[in-house]
PDB file of C-alpha atoms in Angstrom:
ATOM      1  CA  UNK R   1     -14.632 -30.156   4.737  1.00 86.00           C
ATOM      2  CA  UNK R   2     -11.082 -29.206   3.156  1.00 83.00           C
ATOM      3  CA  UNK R   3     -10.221 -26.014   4.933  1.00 93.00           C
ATOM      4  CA  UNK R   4      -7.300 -23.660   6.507  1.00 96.00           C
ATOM      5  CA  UNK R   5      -8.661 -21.992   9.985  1.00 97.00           C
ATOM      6  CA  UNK R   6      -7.098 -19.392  11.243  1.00 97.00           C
ATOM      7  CA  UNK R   7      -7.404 -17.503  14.818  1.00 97.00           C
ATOM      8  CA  UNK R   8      -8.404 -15.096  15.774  1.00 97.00           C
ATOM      9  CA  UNK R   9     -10.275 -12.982  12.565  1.00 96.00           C
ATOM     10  CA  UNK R  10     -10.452 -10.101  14.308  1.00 97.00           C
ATOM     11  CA  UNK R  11      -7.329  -8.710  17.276  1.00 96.00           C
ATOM     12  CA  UNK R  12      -6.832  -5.685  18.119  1.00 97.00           C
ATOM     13  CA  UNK R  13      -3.423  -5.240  20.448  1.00 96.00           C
ATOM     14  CA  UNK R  14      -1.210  -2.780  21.811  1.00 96.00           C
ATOM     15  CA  UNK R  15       2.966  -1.776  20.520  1.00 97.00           C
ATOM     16  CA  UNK R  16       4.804  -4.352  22.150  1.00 96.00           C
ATOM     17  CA  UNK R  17       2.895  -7.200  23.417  1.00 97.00           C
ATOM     18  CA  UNK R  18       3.662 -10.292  21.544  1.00 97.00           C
ATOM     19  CA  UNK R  19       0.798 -12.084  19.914  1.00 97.00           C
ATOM     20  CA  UNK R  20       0.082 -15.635  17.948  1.00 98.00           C
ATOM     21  CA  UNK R  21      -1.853 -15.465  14.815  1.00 98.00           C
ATOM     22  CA  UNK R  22      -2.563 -20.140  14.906  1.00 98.00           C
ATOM     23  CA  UNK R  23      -3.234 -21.703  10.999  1.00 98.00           C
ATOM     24  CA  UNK R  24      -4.498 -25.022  11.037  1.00 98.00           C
ATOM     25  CA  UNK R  25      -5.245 -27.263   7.644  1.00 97.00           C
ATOM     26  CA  UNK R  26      -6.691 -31.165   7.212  1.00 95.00           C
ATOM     27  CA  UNK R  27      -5.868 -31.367   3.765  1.00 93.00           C
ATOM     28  CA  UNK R  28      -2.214 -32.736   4.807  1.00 93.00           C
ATOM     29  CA  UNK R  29      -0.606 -30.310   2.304  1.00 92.00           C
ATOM     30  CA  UNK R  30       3.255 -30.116   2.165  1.00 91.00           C
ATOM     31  CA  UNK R  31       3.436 -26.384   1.750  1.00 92.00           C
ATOM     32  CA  UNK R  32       2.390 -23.578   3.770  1.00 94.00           C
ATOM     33  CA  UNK R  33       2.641 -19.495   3.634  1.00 95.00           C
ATOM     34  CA  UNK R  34       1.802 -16.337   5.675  1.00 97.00           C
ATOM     35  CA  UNK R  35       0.650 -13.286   3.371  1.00 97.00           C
ATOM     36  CA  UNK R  36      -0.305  -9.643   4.369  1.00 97.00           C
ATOM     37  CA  UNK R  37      -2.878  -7.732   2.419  1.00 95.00           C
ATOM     38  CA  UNK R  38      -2.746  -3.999   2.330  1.00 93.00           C
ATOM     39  CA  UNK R  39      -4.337  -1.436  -0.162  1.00 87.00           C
ATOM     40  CA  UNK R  40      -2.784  -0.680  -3.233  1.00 85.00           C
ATOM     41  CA  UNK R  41       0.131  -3.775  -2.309  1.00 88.00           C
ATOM     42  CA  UNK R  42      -2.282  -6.953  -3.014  1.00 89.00           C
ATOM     43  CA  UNK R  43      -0.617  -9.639  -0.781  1.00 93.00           C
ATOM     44  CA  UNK R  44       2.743 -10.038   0.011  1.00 94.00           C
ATOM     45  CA  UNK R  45       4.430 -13.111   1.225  1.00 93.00           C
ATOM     46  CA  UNK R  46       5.832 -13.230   4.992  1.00 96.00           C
ATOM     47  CA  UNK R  47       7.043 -16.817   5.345  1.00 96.00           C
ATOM     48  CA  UNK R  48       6.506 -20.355   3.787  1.00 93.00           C
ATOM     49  CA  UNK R  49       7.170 -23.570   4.416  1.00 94.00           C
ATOM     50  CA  UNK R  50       7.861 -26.433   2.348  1.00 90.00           C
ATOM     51  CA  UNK R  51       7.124 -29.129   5.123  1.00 91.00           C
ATOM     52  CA  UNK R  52       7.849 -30.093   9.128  1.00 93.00           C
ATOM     53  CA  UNK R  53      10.917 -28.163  10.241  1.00 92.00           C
ATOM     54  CA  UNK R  54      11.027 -26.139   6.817  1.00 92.00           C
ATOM     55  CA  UNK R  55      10.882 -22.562   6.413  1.00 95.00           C
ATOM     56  CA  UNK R  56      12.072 -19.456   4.537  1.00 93.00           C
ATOM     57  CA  UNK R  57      11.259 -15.935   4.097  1.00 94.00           C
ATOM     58  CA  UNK R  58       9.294 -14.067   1.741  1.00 91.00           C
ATOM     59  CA  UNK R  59       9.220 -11.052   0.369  1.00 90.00           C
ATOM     60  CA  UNK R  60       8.556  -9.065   4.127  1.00 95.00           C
ATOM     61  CA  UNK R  61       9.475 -11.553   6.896  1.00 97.00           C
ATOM     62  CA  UNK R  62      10.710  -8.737   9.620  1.00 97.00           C
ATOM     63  CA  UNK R  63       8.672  -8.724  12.821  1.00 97.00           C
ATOM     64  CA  UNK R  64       7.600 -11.630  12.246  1.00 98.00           C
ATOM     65  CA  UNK R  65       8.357 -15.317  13.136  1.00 98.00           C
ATOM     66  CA  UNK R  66       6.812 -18.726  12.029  1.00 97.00           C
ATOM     67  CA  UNK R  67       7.332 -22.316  12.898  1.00 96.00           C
ATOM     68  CA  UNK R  68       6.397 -25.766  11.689  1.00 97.00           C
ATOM     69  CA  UNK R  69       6.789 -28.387  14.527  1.00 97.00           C
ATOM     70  CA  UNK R  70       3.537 -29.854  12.887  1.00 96.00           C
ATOM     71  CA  UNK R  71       2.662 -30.736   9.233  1.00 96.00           C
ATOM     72  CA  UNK R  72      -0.927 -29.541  10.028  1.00 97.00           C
ATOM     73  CA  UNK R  73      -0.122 -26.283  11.763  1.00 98.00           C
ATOM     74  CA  UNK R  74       1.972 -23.363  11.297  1.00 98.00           C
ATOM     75  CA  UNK R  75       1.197 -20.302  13.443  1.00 98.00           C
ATOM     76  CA  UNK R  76       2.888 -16.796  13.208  1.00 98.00           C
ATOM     77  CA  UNK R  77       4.450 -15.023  16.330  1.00 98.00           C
ATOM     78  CA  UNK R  78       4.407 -11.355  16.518  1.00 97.00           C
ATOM     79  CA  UNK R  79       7.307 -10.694  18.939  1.00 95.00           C
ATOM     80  CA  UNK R  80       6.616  -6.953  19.258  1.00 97.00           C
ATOM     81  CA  UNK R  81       4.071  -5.818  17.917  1.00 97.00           C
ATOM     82  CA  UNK R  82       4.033  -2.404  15.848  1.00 97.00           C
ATOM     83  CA  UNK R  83       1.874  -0.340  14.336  1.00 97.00           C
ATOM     84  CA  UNK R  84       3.083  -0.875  10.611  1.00 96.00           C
ATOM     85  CA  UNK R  85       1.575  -4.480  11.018  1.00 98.00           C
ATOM     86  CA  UNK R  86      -1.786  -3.249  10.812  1.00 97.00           C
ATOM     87  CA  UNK R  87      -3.058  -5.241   8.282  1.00 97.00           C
ATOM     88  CA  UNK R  88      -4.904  -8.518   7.075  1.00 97.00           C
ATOM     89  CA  UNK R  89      -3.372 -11.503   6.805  1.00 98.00           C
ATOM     90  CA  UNK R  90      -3.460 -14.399   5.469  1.00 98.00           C
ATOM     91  CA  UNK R  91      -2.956 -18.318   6.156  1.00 97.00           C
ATOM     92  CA  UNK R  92      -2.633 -20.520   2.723  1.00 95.00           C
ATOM     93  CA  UNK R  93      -1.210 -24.254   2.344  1.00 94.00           C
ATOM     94  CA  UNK R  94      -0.975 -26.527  -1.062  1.00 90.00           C
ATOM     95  CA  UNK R  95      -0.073 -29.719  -2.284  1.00 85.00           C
ATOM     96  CA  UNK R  96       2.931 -30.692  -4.000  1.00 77.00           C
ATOM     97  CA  UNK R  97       0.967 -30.196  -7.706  1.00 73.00           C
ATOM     98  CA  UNK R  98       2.355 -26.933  -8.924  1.00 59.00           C
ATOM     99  CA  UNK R  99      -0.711 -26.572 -10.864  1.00 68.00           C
ATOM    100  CA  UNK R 100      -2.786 -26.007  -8.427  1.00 73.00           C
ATOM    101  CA  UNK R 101      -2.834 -22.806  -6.539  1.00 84.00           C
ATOM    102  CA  UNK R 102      -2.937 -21.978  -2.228  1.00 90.00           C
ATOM    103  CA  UNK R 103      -5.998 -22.645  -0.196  1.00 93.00           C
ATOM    104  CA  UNK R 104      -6.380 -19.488   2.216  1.00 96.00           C
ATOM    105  CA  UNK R 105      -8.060 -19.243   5.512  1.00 97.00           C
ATOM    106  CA  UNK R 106     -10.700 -16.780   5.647  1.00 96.00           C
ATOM    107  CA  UNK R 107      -8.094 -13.986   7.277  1.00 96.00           C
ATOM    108  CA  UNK R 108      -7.557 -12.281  10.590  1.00 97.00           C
ATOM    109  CA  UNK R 109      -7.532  -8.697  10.673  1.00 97.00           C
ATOM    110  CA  UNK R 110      -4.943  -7.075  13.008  1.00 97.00           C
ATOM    111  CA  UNK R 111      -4.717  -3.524  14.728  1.00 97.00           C
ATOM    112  CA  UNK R 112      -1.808  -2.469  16.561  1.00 97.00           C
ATOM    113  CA  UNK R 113      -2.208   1.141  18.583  1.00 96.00           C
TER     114      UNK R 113
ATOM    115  CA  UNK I   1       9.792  -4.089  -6.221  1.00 68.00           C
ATOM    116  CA  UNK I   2       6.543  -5.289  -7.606  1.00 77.00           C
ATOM    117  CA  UNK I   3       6.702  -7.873  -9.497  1.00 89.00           C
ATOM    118  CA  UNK I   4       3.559  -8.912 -10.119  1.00 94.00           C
ATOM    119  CA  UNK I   5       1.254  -5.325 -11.731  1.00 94.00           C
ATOM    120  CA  UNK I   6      -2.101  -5.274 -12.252  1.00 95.00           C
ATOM    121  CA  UNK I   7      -2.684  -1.086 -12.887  1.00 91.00           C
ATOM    122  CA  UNK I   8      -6.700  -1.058 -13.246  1.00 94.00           C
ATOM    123  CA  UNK I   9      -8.181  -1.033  -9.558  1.00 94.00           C
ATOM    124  CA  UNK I  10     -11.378  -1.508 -10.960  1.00 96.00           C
ATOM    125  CA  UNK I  11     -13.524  -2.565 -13.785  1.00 97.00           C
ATOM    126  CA  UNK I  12     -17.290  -2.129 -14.280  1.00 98.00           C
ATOM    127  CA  UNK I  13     -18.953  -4.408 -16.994  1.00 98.00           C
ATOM    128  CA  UNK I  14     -22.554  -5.186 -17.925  1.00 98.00           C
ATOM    129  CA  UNK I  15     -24.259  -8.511 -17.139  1.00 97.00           C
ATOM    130  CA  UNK I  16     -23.382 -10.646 -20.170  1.00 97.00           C
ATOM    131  CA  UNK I  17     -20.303  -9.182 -21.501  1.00 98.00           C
ATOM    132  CA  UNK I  18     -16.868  -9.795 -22.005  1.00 98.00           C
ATOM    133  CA  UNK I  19     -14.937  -8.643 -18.629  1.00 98.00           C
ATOM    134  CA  UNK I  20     -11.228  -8.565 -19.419  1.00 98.00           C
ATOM    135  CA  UNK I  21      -8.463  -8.306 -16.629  1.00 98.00           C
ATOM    136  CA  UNK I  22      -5.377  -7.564 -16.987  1.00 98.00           C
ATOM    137  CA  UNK I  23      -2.029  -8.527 -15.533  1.00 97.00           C
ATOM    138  CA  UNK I  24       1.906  -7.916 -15.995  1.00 97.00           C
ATOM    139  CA  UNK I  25       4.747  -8.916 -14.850  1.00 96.00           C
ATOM    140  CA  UNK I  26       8.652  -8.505 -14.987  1.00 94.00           C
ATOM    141  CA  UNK I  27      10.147 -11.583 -14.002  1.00 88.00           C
ATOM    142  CA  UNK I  28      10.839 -13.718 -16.958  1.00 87.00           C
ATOM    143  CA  UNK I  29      11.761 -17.298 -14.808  1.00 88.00           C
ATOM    144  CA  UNK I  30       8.269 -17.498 -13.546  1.00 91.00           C
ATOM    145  CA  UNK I  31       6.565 -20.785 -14.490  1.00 90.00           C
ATOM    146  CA  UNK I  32       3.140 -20.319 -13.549  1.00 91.00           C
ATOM    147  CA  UNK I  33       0.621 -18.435 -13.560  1.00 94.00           C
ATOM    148  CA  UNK I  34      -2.957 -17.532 -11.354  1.00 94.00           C
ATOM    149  CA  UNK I  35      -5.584 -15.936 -10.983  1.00 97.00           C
ATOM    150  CA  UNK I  36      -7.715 -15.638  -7.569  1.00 97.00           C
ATOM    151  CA  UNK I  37     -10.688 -14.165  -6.691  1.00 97.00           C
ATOM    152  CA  UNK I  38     -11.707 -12.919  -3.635  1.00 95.00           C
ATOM    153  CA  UNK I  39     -15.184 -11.544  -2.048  1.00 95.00           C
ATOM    154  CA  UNK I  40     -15.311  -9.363   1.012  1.00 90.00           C
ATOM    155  CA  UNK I  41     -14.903 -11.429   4.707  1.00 88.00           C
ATOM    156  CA  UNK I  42     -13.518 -14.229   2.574  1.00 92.00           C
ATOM    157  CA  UNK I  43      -9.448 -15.498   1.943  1.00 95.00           C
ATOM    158  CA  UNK I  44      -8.682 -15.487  -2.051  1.00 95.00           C
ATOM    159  CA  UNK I  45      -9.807 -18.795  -3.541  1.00 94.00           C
ATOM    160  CA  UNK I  46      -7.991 -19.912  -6.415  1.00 93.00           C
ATOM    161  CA  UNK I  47      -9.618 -19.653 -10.506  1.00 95.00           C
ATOM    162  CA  UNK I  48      -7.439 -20.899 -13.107  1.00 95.00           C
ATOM    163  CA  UNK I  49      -3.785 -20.948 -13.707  1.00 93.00           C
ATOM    164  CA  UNK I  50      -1.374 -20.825 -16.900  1.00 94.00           C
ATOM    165  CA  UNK I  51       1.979 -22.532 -17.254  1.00 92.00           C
ATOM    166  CA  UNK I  52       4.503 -20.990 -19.376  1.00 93.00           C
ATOM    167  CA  UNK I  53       4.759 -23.121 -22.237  1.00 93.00           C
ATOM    168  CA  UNK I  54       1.190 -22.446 -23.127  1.00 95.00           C
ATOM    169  CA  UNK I  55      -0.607 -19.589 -24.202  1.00 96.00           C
ATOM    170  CA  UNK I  56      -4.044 -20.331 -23.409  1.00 97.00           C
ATOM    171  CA  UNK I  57      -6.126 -22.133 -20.356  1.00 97.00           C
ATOM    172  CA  UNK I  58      -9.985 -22.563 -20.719  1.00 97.00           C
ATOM    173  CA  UNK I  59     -12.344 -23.510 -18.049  1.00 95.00           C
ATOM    174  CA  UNK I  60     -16.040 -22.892 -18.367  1.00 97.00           C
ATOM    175  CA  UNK I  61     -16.723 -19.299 -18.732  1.00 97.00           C
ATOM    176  CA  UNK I  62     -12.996 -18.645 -17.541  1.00 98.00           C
ATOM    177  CA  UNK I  63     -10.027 -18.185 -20.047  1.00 98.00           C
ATOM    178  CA  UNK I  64      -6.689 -17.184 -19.106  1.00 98.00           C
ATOM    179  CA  UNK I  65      -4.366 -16.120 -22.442  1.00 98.00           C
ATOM    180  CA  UNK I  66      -0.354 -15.684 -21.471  1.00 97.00           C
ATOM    181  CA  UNK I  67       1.689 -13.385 -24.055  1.00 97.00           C
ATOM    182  CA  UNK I  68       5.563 -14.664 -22.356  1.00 95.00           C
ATOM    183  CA  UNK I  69       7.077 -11.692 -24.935  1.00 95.00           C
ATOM    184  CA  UNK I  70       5.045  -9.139 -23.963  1.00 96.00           C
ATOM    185  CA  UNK I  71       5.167 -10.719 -19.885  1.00 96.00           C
ATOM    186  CA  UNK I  72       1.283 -10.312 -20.027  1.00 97.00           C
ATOM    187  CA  UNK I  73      -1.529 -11.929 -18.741  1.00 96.00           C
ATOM    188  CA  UNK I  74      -5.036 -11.699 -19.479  1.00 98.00           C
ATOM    189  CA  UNK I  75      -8.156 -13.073 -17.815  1.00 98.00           C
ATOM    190  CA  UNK I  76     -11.152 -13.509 -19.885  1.00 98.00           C
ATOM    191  CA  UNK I  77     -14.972 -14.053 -18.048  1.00 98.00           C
ATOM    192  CA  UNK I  78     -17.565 -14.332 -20.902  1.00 97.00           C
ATOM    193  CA  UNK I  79     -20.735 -14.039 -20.157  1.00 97.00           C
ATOM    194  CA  UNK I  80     -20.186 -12.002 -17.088  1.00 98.00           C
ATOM    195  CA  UNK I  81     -22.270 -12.653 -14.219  1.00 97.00           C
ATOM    196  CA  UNK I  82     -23.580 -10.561 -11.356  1.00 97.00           C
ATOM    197  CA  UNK I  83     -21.393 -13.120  -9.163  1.00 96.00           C
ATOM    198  CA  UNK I  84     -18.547 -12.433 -11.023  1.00 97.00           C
ATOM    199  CA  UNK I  85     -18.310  -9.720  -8.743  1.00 97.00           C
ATOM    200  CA  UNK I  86     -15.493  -9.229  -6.689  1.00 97.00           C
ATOM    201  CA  UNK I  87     -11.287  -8.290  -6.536  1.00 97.00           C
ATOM    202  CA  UNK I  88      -9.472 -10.857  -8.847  1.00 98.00           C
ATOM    203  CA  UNK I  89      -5.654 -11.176  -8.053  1.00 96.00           C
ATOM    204  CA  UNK I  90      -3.067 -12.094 -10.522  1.00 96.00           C
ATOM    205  CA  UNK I  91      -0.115 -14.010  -9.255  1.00 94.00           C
ATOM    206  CA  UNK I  92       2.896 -15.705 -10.270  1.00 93.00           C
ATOM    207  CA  UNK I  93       5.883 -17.889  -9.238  1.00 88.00           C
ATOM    208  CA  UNK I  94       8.478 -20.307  -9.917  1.00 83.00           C
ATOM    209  CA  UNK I  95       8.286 -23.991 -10.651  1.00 74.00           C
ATOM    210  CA  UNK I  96       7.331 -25.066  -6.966  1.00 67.00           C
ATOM    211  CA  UNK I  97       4.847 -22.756  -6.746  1.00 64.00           C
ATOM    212  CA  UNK I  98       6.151 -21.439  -3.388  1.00 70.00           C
ATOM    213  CA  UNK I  99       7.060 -18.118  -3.600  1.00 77.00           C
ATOM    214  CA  UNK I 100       4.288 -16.894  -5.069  1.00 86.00           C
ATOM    215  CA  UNK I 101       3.741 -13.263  -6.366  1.00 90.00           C
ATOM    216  CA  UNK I 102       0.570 -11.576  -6.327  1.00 92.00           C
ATOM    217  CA  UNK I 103      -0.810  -8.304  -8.028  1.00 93.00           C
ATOM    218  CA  UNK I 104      -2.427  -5.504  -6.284  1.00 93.00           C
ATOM    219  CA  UNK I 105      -5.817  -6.443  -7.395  1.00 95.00           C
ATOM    220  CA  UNK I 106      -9.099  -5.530 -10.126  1.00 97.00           C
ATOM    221  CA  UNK I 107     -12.339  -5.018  -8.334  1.00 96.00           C
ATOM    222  CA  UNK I 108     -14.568  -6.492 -11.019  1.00 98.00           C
ATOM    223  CA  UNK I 109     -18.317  -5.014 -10.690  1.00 98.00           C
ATOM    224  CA  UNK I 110     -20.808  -6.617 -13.212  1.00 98.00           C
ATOM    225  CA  UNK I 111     -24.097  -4.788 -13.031  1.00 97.00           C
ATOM    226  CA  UNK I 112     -27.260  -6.491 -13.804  1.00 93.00           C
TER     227      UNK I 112
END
């Protein structure tokens, strides 16, 4: 089955202690993005990636990092957690057809106390 | 700076109606056009999209009309279904499709 998976959907961490959110897809898309989703801000873009070695912020990228060793995986690092990342976020990856929209991962929900 | 403005949270319809969302946006070099919907415990899954040089994209009970001078959007689900139900996400972006833009959100509710 085409699918992102992302890990863990549920983490709740302490201010400071660095954490890895892994994204995984086996659709061999090119593309790749982070999102966050808060209330009242729909989802905004962290980081994307256009393909192995290839990335570039979005619209929030601070405290956060990505990379792309991989074309099937592209995990984001939380280097310090804070509490202001509280929030849901999302994995997504597409194909080169710019008709087509992201397929996300089913989310992982974040808490940082 | 949002970019992407979808000002109804929500939107309550009756089973077998017209539900119409709406969507608008300030960025006049974006190419495409989305819509996503999204239930609870799930990641957005992707509905229909628009590019720019039309005004109209049909699929099944889904149609998506795009107004470029009045940078609006409009999502169209006729007959509504109890299904239906859920928060449907407007984005945009440019040509590559990856810096995409997305709207705060509708929650849709069709009541049987």
């Amino acid at each position: 089955e085409a699918q992102v998976t992302q890990n863990p959907r549920y983490l709740i961490t302490v201010t400071g202690k660095k954490l890895t959110v892994t994204c995984s897809q086996n659709m061999n898309h090119e593309y790749m993005s982070w999102y966050r989703q808060d209330p009242g801000l729909g989802l905004r873009q962290i980081y994307y990636s256009m393909n192995v070695e290839v990335t570039d912020k979005g619209d929030v990228p601070e405290g956060y990092k990505v990379s792309r060793k991989e074309k099937r995986n592209f995990p984001l690092i939380l280097e310090s957690p804070s509490p202001n990342q509280t929030s849901l976020y999302f994995c997504a990856s597409k194909g080169s057809s710019a008709n087509y929209g992201y397929t996300f991962g089913s989310g992982t929900r974040l808490t940082v106390v | 700076d949002q970019q992407v403005k979808q000002n109804s949270p929500s939107l309550s319809v009756q089973e077998g109606r017209i539900s119409i969302l709406n969507c608008d946006y300030t960025n006049s070099m974006f190419d495409y056009f989305l819509w996503y919907k999204k239930y609870p415990a799930e990641g957005p899954t992707f509905l229909i999209s628009i590019s720019s040089i039309k005004d109209k994209n049909e699929d099944g009970r889904f149609t998506v009309f795009l107004n470029k001078s009045a940078k609006h959007l409009s999502l169209h689900i006729v007959p509504s279904q109890p299904g239906d139900s859920a928060v449907y996400f407007c984005a945009a972006s440019g040509f590559n499709n990856n810096d995409m833009r997305f709207g705060a959100g509708t929650r849709l509710t069709v009541k049987p």
